[in-house]
Each structure stands twice: as C-alpha cells, then as structure tokens.
PDB file of C-alpha atoms in Angstrom:
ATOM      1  CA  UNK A  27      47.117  28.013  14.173  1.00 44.00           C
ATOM      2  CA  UNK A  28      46.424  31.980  13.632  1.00 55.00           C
ATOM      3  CA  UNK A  29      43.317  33.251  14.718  1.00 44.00           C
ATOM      4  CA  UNK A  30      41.706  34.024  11.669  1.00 48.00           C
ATOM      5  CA  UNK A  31      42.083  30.550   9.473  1.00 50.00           C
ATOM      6  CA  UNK A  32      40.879  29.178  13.134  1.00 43.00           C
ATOM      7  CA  UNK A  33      38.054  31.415  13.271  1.00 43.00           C
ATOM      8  CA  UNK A  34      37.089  30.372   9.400  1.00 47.00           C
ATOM      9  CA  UNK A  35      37.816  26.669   9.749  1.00 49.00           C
ATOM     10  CA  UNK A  36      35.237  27.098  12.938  1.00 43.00           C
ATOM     11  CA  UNK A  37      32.379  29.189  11.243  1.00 46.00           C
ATOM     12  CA  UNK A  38      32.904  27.130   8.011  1.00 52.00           C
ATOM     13  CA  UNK A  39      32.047  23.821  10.166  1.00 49.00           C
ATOM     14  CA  UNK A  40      29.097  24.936  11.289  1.00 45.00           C
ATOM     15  CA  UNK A  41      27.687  26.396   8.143  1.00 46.00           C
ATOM     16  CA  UNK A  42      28.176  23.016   6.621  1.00 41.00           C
ATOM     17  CA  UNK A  43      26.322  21.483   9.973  1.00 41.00           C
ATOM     18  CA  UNK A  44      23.711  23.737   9.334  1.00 42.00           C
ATOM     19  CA  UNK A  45      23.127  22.871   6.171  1.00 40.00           C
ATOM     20  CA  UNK A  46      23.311  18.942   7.112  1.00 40.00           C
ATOM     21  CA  UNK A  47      20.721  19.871  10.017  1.00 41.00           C
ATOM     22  CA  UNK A  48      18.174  22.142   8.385  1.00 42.00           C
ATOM     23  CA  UNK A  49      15.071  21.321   6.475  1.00 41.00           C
ATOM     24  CA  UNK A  50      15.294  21.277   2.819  1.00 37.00           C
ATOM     25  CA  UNK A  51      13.724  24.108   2.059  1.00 39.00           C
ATOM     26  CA  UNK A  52      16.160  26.609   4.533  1.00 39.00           C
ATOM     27  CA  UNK A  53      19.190  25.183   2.778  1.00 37.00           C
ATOM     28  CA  UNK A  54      18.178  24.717  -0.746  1.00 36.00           C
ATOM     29  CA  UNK A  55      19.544  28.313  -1.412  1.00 36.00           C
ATOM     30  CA  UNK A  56      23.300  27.954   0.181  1.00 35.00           C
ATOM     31  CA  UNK A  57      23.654  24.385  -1.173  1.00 31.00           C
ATOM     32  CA  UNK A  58      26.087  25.261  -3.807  1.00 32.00           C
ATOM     33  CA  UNK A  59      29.095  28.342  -3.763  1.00 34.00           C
ATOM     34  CA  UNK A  60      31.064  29.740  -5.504  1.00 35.00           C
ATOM     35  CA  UNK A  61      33.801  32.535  -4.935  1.00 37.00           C
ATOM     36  CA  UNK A  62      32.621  36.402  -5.742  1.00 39.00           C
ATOM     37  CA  UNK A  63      34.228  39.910  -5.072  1.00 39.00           C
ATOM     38  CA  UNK A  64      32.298  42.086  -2.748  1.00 39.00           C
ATOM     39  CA  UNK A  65      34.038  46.064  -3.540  1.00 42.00           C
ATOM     40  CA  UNK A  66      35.881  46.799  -0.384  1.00 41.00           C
ATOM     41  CA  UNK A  67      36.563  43.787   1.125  1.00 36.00           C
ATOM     42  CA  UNK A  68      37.631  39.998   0.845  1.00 37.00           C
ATOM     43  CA  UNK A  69      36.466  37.012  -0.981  1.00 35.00           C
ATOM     44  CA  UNK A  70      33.490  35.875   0.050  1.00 37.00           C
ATOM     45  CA  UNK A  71      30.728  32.534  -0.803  1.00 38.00           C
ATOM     46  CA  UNK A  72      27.363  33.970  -2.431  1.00 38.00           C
ATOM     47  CA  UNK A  73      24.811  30.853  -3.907  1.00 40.00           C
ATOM     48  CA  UNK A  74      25.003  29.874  -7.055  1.00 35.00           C
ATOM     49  CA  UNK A  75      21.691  29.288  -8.880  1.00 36.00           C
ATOM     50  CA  UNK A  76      21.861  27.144 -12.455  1.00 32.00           C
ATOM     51  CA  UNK A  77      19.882  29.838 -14.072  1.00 32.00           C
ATOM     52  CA  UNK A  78      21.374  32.642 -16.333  1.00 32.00           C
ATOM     53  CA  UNK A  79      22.369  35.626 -14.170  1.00 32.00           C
ATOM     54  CA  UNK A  80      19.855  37.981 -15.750  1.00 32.00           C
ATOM     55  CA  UNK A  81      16.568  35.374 -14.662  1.00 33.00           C
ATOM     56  CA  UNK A  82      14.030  35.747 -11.342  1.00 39.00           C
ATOM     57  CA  UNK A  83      14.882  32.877  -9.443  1.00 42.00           C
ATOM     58  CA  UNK A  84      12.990  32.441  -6.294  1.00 54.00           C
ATOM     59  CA  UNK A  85      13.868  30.372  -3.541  1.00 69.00           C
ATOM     60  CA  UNK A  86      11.156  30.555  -0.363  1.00 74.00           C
ATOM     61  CA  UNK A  87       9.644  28.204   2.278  1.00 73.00           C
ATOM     62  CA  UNK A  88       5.990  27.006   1.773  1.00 84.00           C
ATOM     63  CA  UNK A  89       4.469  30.642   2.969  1.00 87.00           C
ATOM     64  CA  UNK A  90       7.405  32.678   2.674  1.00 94.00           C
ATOM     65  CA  UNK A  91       8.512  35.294  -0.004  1.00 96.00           C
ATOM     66  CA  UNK A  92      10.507  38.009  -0.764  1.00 96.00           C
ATOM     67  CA  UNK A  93      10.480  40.396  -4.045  1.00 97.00           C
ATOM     68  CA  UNK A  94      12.355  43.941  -4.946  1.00 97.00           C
ATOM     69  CA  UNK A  95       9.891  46.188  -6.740  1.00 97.00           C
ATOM     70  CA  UNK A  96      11.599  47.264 -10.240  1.00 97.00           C
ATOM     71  CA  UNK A  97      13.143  50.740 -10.175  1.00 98.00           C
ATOM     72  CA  UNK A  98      15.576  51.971  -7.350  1.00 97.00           C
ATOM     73  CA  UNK A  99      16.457  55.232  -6.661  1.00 97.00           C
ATOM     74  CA  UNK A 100      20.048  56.499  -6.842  1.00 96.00           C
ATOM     75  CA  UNK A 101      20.416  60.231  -5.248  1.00 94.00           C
ATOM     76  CA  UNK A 102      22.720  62.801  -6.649  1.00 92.00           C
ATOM     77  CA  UNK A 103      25.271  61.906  -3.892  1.00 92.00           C
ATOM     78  CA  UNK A 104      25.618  58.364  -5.003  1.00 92.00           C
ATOM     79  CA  UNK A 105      23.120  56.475  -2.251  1.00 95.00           C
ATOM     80  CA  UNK A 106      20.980  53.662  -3.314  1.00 96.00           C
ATOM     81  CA  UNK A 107      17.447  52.682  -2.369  1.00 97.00           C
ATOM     82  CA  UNK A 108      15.680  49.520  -2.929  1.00 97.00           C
ATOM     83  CA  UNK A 109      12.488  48.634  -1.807  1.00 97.00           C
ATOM     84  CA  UNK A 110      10.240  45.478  -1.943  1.00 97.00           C
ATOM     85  CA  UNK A 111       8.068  43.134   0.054  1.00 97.00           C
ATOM     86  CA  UNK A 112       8.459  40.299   1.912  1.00 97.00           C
ATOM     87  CA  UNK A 113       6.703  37.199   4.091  1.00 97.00           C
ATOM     88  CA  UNK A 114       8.294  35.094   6.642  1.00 95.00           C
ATOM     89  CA  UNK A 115       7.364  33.129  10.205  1.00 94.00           C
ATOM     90  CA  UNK A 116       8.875  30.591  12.140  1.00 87.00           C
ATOM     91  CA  UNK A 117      11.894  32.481  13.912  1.00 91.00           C
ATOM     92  CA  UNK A 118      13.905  31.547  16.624  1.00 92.00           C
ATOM     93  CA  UNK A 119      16.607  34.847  15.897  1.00 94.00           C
ATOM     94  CA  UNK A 120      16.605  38.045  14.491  1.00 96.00           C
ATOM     95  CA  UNK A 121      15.874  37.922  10.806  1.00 97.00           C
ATOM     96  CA  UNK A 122      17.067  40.468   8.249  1.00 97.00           C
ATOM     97  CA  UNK A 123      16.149  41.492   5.024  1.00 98.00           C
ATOM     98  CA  UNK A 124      19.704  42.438   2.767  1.00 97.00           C
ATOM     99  CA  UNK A 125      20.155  43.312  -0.810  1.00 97.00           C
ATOM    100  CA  UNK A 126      23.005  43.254  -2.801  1.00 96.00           C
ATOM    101  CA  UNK A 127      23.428  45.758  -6.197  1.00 96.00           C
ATOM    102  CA  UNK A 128      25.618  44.803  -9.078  1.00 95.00           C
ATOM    103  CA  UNK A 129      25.776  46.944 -12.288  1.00 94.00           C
ATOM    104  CA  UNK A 130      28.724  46.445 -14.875  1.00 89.00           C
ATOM    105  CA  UNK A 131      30.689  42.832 -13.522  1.00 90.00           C
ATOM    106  CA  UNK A 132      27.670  40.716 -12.148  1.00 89.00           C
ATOM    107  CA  UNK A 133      30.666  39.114  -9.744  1.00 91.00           C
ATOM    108  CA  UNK A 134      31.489  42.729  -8.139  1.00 91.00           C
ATOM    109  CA  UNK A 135      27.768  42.895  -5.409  1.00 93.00           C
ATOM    110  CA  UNK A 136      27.689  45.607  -3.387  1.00 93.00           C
ATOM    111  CA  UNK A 137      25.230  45.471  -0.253  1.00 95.00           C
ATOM    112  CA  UNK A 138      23.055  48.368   0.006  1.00 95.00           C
ATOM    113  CA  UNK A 139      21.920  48.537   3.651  1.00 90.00           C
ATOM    114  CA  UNK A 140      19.499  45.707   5.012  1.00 94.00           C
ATOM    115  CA  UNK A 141      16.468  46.060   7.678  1.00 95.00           C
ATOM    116  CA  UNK A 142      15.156  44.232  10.479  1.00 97.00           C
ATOM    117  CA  UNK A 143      12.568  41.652   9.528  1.00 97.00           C
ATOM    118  CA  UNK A 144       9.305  40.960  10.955  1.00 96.00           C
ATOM    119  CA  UNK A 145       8.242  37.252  10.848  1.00 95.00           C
ATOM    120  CA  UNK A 146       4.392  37.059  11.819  1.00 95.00           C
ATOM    121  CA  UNK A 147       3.213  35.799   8.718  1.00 95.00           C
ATOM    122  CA  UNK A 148       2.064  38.949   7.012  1.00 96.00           C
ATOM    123  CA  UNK A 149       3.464  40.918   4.066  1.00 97.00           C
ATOM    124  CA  UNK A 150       5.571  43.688   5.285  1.00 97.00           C
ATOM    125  CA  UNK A 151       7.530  46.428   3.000  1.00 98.00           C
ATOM    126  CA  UNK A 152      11.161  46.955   3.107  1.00 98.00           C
ATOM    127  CA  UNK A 153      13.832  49.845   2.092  1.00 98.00           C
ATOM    128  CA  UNK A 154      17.266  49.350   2.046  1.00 98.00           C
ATOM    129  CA  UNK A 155      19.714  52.095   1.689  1.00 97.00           C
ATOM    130  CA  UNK A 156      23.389  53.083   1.061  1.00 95.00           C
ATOM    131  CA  UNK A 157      26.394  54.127  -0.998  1.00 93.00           C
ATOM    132  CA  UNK A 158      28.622  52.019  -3.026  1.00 90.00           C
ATOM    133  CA  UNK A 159      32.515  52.489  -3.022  1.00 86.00           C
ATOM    134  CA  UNK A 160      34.917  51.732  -5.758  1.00 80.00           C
ATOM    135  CA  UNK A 161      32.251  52.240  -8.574  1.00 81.00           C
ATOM    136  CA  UNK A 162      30.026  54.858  -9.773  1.00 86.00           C
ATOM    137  CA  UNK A 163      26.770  53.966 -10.246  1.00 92.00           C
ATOM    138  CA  UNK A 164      24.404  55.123 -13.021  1.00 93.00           C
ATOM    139  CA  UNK A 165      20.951  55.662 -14.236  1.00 96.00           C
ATOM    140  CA  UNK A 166      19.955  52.131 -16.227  1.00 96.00           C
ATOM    141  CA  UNK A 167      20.174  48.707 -15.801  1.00 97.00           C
ATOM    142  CA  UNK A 168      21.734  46.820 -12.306  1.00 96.00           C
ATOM    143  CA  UNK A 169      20.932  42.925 -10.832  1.00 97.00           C
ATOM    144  CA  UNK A 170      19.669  43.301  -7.161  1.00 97.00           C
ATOM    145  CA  UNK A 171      19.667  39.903  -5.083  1.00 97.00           C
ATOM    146  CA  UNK A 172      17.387  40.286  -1.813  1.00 97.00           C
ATOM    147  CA  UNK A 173      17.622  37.496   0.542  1.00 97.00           C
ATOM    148  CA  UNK A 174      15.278  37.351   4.645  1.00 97.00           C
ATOM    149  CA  UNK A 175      17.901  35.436   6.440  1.00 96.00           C
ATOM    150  CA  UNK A 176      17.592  34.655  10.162  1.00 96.00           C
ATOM    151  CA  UNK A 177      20.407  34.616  12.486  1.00 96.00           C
ATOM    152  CA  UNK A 178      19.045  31.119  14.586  1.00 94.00           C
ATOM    153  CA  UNK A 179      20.778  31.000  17.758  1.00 93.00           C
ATOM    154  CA  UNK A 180      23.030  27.206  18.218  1.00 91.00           C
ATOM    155  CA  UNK A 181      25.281  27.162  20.738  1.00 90.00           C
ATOM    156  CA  UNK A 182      27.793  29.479  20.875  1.00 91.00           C
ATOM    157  CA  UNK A 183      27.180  30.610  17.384  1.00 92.00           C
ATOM    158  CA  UNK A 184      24.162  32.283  15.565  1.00 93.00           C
ATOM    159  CA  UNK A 185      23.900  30.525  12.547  1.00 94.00           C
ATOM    160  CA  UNK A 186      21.980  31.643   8.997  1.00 94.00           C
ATOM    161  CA  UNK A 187      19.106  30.404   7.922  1.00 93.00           C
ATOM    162  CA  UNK A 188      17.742  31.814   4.730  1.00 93.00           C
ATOM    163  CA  UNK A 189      14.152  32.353   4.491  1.00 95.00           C
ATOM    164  CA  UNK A 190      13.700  33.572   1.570  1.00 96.00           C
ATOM    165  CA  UNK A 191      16.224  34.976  -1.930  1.00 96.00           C
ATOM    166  CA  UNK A 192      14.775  36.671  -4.897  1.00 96.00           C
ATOM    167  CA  UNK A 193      16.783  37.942  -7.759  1.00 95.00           C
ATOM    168  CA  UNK A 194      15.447  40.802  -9.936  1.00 96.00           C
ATOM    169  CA  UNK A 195      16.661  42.937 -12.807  1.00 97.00           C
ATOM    170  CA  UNK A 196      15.910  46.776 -12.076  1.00 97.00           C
ATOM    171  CA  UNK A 197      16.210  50.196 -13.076  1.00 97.00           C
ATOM    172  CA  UNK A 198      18.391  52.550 -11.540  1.00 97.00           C
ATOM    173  CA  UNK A 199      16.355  56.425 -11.565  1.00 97.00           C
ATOM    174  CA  UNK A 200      17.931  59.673 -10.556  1.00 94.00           C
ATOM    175  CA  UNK A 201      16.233  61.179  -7.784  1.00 84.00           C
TER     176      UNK A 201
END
C-alpha cells in the first residue's frame, strides 16, 4: 500500500475514534462531512451544519465561545484580517484559533492565518492574517468560519478536538 492512502486510511481511523471517544459536545461539530475545495490544494472534509450557509451557527462547550467581529480588513496588497473573541479551558494540547474566508463559491474557503489560543477561561481577542491565492478578493460581502480547535495529544497522534466554531457573515473594507 503507498504511503499516502496508508497515511489517510491511518489519520481517518483515528478521527472517527475520536469522535466515538469524545464527549458530545467536542464532536457535535465534525459529526457530519462533506467534500469542499480549499484554493491551492486538495479535497478536504469541512462540517456540515443543516442551516442555510448565510446563518450564525454556533457550536461551543458549556463555557466556551468563539465569535468574528463584522468587518475585516483587506489591504491594498490583497492580505486579509479578521479579528474576534474567544473563550476556552480544559486543554491537554495546543489549541488554535483558524478562520476560513469564502467570497463568490461558498465551497472555495480559504484560511486566513490562525493564532495560538489561550485556554484559562477568560475572553481573549484574536487576529488572523493572510493572502488568498487563485481569487481576488473585494470590498463587500464574504462568509468567515472561525473554529478554537485543540490538538489533544493520543498516542502517537495529536488528534482535534474542536472547542468551539462560529460562522459569521462580514464585510470586507479597504484599508
């Protein structure tokens, strides 16, 4: 067997133990998938939420929260920042805050940077930055998905745990 199906078949298994093995309210987000492009690379899993695309869905532990305030900036040379808040405790791993942009086709996501999270139980800003490729991105309208996911250490493997997701419509603002 190649490497790489091996490698997939391997991570894949554990994901789904994970999920089998968590508490309710770290898998509720991942329970169902479905495929989406990311620009610039391969297929890839993201949730799927039975909501329209365009509602705030939030999926958080008792205590836990994440939110993306309402306008981004995009700079003349393209790069994107989002900001927001977010509320998390309980880690065994390095946690993350990530957000993912999508403008025109709400299956193309582009992550824009992601920043080390602090779990102590207190609400702590975050600012994610970066530059999209294979679209230009403009002043208006875009779908930004923020997600605190830890990295919990099992074995061999760090698997994901997500803490927190929050889905907000926001506007893009030169400058």
């Amino acid at each position: 067997m190649p490497v790489r199906p091996a490698l997939a078949a391997v991570l894949g298994g554990a994901a789904l133990l994970t999920l089998a093995a968590a508490p309710a309210h770290a898998a509720a987000p991942a329970l169902a998938v479905a495929p989406a492009h990311v620009a610039g690379s391969a297929r890839i899993a993201v949730p799927v939420h039975a909501v329209p695309v365009h509602a705030v869905p939030v999926h958080a532990a008792p205590g836990e929260s994440v939110t993306v305030d309402t306008v981004g900036r995009l700079a003349a040379d393209g790069t994107v920042t989002l900001t927001g808040t977010y509320r998390c405790t309980g880690n065994t791993g390095p946690v993350f805050v990530s957000s993912a942009l999508s403008q025109r086709d709400p299956r193309v996501k582009h992550g824009i940077g992601g920043t080390v999270a602090r779990c102590d139980g207190t609400t702590h800003t975050w600012s994610n930055s970066g530059q999209v490729s294979g679209e230009t991105l403009q002043p208006g309208t875009a779908h930004v998905q923020a997600t605190v996911m830890e990295l919990r250490p099992v074995g061999l493997v760090p698997l994901p745990v997500f803490h927190a997701t929050a889905d907000q419509d926001v506007t893009l603002v030169q400058g």
